[in-house]
PDB file of C-alpha atoms in Angstrom:
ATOM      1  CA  UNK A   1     103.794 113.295  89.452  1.00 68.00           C
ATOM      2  CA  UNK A   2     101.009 112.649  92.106  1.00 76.00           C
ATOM      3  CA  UNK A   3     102.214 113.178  95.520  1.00 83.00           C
ATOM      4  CA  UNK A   4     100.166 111.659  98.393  1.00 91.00           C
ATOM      5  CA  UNK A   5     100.831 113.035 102.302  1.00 94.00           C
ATOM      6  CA  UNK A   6     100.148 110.753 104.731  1.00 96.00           C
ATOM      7  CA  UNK A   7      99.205 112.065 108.630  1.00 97.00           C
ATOM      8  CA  UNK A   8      99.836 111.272 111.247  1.00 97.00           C
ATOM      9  CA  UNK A   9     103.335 109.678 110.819  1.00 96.00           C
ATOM     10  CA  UNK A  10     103.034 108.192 114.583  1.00 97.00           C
ATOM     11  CA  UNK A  11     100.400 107.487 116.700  1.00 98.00           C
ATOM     12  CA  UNK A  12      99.296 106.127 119.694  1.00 98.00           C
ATOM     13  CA  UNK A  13      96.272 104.665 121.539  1.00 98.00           C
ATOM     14  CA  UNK A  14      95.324 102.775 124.074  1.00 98.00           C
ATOM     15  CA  UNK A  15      93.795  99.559 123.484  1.00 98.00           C
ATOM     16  CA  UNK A  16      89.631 100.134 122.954  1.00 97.00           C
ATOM     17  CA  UNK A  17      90.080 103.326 121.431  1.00 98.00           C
ATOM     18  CA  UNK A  18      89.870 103.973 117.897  1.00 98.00           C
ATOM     19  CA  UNK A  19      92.409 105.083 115.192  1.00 98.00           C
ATOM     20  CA  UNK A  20      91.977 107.354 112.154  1.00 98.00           C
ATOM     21  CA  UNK A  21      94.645 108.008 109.658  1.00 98.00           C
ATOM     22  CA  UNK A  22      94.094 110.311 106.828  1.00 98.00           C
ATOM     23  CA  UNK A  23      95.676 111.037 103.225  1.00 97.00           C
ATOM     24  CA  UNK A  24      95.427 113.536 101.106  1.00 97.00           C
ATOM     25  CA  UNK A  25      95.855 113.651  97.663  1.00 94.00           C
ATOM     26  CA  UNK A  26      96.213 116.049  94.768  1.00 90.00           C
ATOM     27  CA  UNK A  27      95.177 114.300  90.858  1.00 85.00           C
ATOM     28  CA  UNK A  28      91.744 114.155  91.266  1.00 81.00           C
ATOM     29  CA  UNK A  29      91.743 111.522  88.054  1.00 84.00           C
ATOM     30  CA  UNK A  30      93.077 109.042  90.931  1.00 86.00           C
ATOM     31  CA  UNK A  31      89.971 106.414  91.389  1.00 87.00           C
ATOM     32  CA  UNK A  32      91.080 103.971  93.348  1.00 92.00           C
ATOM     33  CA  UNK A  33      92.459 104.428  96.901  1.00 95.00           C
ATOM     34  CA  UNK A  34      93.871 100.817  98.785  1.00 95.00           C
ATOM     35  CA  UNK A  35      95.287 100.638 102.772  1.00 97.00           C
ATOM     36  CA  UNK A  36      97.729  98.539 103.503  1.00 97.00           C
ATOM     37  CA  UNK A  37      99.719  97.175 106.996  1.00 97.00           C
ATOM     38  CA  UNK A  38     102.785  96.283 107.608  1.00 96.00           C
ATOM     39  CA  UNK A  39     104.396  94.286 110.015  1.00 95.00           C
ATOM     40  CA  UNK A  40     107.904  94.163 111.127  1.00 91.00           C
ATOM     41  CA  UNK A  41     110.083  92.340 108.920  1.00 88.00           C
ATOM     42  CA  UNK A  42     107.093  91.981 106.591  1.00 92.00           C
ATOM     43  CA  UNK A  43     105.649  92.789 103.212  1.00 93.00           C
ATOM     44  CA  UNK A  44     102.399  95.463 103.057  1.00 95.00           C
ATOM     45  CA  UNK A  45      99.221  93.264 103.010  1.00 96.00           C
ATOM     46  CA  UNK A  46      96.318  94.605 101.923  1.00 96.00           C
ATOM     47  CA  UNK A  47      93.617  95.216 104.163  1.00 97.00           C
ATOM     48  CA  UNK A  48      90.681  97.358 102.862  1.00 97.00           C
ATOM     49  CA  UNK A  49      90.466  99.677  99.519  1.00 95.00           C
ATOM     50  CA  UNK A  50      87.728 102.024  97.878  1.00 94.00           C
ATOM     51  CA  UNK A  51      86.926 102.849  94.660  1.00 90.00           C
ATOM     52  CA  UNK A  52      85.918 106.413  93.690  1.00 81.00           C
ATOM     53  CA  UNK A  53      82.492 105.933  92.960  1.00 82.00           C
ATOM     54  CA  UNK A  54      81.905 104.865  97.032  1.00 81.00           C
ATOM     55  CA  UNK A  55      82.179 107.130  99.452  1.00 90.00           C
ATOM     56  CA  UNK A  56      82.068 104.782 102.639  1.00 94.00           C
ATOM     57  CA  UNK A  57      83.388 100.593 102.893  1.00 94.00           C
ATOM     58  CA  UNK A  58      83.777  98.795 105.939  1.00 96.00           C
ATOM     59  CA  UNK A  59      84.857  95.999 106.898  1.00 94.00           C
ATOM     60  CA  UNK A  60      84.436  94.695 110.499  1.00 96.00           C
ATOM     61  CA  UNK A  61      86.694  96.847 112.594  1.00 97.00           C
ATOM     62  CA  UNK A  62      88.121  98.651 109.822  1.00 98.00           C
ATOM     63  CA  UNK A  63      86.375 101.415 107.807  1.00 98.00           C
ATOM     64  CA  UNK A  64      87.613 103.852 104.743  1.00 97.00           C
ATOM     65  CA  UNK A  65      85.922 106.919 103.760  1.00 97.00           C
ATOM     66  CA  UNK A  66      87.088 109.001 100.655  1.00 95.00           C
ATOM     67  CA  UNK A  67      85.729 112.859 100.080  1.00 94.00           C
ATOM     68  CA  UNK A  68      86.339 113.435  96.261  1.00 91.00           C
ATOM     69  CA  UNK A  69      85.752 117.066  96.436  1.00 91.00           C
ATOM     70  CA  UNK A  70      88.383 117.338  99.156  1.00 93.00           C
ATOM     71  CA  UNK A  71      90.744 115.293  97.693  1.00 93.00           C
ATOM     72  CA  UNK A  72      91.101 112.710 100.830  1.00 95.00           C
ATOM     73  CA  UNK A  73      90.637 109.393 102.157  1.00 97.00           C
ATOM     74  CA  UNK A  74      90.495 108.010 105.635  1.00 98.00           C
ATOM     75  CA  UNK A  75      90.996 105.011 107.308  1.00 98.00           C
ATOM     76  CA  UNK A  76      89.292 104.313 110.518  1.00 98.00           C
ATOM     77  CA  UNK A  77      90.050 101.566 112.993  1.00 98.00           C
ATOM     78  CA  UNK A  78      87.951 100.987 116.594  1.00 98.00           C
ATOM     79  CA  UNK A  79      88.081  98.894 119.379  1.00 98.00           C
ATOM     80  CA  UNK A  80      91.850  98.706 118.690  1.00 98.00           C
ATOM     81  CA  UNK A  81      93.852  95.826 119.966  1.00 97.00           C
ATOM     82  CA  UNK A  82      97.183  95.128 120.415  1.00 96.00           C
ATOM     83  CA  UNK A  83      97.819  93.126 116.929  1.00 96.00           C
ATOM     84  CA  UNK A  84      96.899  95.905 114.862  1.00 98.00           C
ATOM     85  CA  UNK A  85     100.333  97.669 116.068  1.00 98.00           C
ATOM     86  CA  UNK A  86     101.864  97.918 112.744  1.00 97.00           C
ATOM     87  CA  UNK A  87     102.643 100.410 109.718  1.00 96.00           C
ATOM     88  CA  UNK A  88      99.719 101.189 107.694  1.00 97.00           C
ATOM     89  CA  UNK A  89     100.398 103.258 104.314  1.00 96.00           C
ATOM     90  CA  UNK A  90      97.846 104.533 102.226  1.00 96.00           C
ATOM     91  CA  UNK A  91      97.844 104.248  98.339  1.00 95.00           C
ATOM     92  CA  UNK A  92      96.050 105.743  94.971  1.00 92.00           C
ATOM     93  CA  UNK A  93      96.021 104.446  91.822  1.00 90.00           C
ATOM     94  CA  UNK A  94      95.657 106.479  88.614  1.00 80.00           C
ATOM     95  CA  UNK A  95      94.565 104.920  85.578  1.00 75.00           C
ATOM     96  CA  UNK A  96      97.079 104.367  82.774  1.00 74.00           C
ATOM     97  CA  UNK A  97      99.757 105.118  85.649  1.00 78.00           C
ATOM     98  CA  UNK A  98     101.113 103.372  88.557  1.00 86.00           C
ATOM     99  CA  UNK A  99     100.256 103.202  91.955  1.00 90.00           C
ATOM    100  CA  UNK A 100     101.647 106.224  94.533  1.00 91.00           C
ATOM    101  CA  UNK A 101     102.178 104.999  98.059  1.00 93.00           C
ATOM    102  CA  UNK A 102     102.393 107.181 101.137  1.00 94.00           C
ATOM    103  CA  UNK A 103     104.734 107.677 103.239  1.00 93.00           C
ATOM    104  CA  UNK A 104     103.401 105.384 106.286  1.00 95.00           C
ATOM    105  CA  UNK A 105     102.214 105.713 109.775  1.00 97.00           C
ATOM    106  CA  UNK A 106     103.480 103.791 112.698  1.00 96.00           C
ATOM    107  CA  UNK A 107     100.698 103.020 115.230  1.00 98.00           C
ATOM    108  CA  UNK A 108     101.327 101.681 118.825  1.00 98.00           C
ATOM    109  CA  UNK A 109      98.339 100.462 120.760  1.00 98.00           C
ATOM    110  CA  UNK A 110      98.957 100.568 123.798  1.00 95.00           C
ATOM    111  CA  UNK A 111      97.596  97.725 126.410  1.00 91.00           C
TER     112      UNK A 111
ATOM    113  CA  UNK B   1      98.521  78.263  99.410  1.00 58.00           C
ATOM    114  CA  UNK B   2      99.249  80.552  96.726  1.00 68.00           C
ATOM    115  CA  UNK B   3     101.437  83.851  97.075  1.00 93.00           C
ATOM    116  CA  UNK B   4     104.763  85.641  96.368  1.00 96.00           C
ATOM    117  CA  UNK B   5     108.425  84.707  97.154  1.00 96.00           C
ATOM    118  CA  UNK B   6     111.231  86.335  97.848  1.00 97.00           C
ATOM    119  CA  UNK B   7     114.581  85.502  98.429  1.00 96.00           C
ATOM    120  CA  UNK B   8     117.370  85.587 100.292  1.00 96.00           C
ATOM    121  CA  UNK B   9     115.389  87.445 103.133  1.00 95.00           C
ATOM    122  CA  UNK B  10     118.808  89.323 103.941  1.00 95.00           C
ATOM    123  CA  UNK B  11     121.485  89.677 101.462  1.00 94.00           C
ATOM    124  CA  UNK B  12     124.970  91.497 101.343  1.00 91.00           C
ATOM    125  CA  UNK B  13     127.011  92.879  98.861  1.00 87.00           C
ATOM    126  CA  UNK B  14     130.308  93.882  98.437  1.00 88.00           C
ATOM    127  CA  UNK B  15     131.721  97.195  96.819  1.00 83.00           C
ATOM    128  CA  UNK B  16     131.973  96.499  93.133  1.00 86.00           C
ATOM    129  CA  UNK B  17     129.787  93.680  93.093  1.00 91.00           C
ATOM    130  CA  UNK B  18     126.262  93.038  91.812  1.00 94.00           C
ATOM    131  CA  UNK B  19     123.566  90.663  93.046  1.00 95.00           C
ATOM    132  CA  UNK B  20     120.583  89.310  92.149  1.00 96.00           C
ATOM    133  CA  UNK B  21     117.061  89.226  94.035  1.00 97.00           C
ATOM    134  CA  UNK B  22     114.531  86.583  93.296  1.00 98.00           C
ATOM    135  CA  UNK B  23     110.761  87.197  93.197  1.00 98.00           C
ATOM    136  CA  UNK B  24     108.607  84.370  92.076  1.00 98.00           C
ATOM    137  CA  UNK B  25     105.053  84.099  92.450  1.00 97.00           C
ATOM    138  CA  UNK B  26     102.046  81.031  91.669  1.00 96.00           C
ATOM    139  CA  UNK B  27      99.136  83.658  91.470  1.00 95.00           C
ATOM    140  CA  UNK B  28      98.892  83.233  87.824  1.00 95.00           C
ATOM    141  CA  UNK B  29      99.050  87.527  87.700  1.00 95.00           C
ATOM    142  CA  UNK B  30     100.161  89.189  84.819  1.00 95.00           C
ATOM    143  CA  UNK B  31     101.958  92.002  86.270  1.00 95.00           C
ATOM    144  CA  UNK B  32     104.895  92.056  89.156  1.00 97.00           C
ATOM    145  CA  UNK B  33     106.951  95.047  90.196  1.00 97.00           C
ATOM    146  CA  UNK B  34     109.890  96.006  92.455  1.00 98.00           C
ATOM    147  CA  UNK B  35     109.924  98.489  94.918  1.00 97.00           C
ATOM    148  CA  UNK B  36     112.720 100.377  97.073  1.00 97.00           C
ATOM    149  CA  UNK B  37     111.861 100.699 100.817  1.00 95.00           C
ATOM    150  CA  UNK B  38     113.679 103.541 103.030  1.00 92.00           C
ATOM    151  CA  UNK B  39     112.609 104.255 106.664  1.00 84.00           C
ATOM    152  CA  UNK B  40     110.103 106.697 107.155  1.00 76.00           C
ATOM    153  CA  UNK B  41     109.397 106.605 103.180  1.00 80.00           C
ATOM    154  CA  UNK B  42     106.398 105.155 101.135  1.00 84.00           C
ATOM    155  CA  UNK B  43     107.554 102.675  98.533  1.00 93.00           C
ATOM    156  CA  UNK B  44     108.984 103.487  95.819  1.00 94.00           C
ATOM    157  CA  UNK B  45     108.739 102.194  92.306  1.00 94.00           C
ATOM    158  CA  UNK B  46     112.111 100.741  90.505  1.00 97.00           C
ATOM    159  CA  UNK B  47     110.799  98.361  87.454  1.00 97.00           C
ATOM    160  CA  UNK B  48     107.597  96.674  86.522  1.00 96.00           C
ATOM    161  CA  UNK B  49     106.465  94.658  83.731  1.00 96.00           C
ATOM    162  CA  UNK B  50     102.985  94.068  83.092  1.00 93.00           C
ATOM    163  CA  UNK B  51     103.573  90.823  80.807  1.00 94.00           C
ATOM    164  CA  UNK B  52     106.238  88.518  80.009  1.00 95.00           C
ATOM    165  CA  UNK B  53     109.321  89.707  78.078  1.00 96.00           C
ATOM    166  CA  UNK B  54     108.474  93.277  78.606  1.00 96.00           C
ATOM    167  CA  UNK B  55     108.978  95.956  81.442  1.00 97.00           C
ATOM    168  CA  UNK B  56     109.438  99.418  82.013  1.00 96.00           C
ATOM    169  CA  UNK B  57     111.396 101.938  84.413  1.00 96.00           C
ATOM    170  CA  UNK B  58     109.707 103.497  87.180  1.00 94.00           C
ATOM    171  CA  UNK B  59     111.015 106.374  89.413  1.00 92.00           C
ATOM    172  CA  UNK B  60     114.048 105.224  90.491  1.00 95.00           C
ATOM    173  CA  UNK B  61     115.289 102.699  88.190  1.00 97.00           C
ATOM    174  CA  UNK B  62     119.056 103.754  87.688  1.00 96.00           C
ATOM    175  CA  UNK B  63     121.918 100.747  89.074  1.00 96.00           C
ATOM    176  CA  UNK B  64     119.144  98.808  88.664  1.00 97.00           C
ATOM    177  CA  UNK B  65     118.126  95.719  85.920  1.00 97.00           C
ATOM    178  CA  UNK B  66     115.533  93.251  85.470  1.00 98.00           C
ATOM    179  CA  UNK B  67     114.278  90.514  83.372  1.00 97.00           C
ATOM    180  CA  UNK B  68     110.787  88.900  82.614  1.00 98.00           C
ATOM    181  CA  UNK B  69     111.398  85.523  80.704  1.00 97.00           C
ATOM    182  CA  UNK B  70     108.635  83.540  82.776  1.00 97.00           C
ATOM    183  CA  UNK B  71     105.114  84.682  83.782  1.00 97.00           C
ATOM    184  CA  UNK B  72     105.912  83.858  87.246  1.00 97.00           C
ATOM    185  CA  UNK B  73     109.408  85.131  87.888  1.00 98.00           C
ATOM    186  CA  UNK B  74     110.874  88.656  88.093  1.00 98.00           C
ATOM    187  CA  UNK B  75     114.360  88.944  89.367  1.00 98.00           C
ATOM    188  CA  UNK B  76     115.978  92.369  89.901  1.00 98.00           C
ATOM    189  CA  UNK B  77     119.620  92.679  89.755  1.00 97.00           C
ATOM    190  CA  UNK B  78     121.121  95.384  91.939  1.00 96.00           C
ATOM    191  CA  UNK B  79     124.137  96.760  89.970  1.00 94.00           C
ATOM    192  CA  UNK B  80     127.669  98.107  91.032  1.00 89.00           C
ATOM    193  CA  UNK B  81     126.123 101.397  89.729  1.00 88.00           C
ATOM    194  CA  UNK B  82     123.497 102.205  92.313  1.00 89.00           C
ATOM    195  CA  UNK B  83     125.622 103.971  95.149  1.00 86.00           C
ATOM    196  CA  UNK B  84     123.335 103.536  98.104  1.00 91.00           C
ATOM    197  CA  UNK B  85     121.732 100.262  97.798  1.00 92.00           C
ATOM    198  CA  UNK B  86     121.166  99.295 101.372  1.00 94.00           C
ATOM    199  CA  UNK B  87     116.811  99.127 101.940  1.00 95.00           C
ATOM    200  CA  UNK B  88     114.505  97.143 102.190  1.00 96.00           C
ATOM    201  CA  UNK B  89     112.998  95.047  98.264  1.00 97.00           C
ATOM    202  CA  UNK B  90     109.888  94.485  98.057  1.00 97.00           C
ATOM    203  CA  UNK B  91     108.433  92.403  95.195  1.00 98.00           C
ATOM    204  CA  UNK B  92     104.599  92.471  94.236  1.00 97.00           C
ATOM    205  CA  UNK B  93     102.131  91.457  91.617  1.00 96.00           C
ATOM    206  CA  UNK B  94      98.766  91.590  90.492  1.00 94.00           C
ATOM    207  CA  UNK B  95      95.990  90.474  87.727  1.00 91.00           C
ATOM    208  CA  UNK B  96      96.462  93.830  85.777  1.00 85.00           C
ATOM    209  CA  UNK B  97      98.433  96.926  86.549  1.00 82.00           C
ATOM    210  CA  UNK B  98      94.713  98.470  88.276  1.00 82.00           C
ATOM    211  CA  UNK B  99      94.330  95.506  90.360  1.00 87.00           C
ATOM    212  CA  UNK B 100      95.149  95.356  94.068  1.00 89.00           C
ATOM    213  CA  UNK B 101      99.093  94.266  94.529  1.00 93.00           C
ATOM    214  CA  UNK B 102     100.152  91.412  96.552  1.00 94.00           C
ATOM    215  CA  UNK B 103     103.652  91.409  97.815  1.00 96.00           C
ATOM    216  CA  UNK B 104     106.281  89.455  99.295  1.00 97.00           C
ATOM    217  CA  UNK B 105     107.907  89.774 102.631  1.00 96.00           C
ATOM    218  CA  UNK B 106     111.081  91.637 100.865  1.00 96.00           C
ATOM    219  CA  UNK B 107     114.930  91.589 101.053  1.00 97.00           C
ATOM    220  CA  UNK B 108     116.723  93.365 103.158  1.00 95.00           C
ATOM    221  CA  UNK B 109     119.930  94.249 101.299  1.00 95.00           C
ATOM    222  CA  UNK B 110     123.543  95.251 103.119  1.00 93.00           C
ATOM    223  CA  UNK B 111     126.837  96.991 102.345  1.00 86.00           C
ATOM    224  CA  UNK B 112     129.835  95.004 103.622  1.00 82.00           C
TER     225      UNK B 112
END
């Protein structure tokens, strides 16, 4: 089945700075491509998603960028504060199939 | 304020012994699913059922059971036959299976 890799699996920055998280993907059928964060002791809540026929969405802070031909999708957080310290796990739905979830990435930002 | 359910938020079971997780939600969505939480994994998919009365397996669905008799309720039932049950549950739902998935905040399940 689809396999999604997630990178990084950690990472840290100091508050101000931006974050970028990347998946990568291999069924290039997959046309629709959610983010999600989680917080401790919490379920994922959604927080930004593209379809496949956009290459760019943002939403305030938070931006997503998806390169069909590569096969990957971005997210992209600035001016980072300390309440977006959470796990943030990419996703791809395929349709007729289910949705595939990476594996997570932990990010600290750091006051 | 609508959403999802869960419950118990923690929840131990003995050797031998099954036990039931609830999941209800009030979004009026057609399709709910379970999925298995491990540290440092993605989740992973157990059952889901995209309308009442009917669901299907997903990846790892063995010493697991469910049920869909209401629109808005989808317990799982962890069985004496799944060896390693202690993760984190997370329920979810949403309008149709290529709709965005809203979940709860999960069950933590234990081995005594």
């Amino acid at each position: 089945g689809e396999n999604v890799e997630q990178h990084p699996s950690t990472l840290s920055v100091q508050e101000g700075d931006s974050a970028v998280i990347k998946c990568t993907y291999s069924d290039s059928a997959s046309n629709y491509f959610p983010w999600y964060k989680q917080e401790l002791g919490k379920g994922p809540q959604l927080i930004i998603d593209i379809r496949s026929n956009v290459g760019e969405k943002k939403d305030q802070r938070i931006a997503v960028t998806l390169n069909k031909t590569a096969k990957h999708f971005s997210l992209h957080i600035t001016e980072t504060q300390p309440e977006d310290s959470a796990v943030y796990f990419c996703a791809l739905y395929n349709y007729g199939q289910n949705f595939v979830f990476g594996p997570g990435t932990r990010l600290s930002v750091l006051p | 304020d609508g959403g999802i359910t869960q419950s118990p938020k923690y929840l131990f079971r003995k050797e031998g012994q099954n036990v039931t997780l609830s999941c209800e939600q009030n979004l009026n969505h057609d399709a709910m699913y379970w999925y298995r939480q491990d540290p440092g994994q993605g989740l992973r998919l157990i059952y889901y059922s995209q309308i009442v009365n009917d669901f299907q397996k997903g990846d790892i669905a063995e010493g697991y059971s469910v049920s869909r008799e209401k629109k808005e309720s989808f317990p799982l039932t962890v069985t004496s036959a799944q060896k390693n049950p202690t993760a984190f549950y997370l329920c979810a739902s949403s309008d149709r299976s290529a709709d965005p998935q809203h979940f709860g905040d999960g069950t933590r399940l234990s081995i005594l």
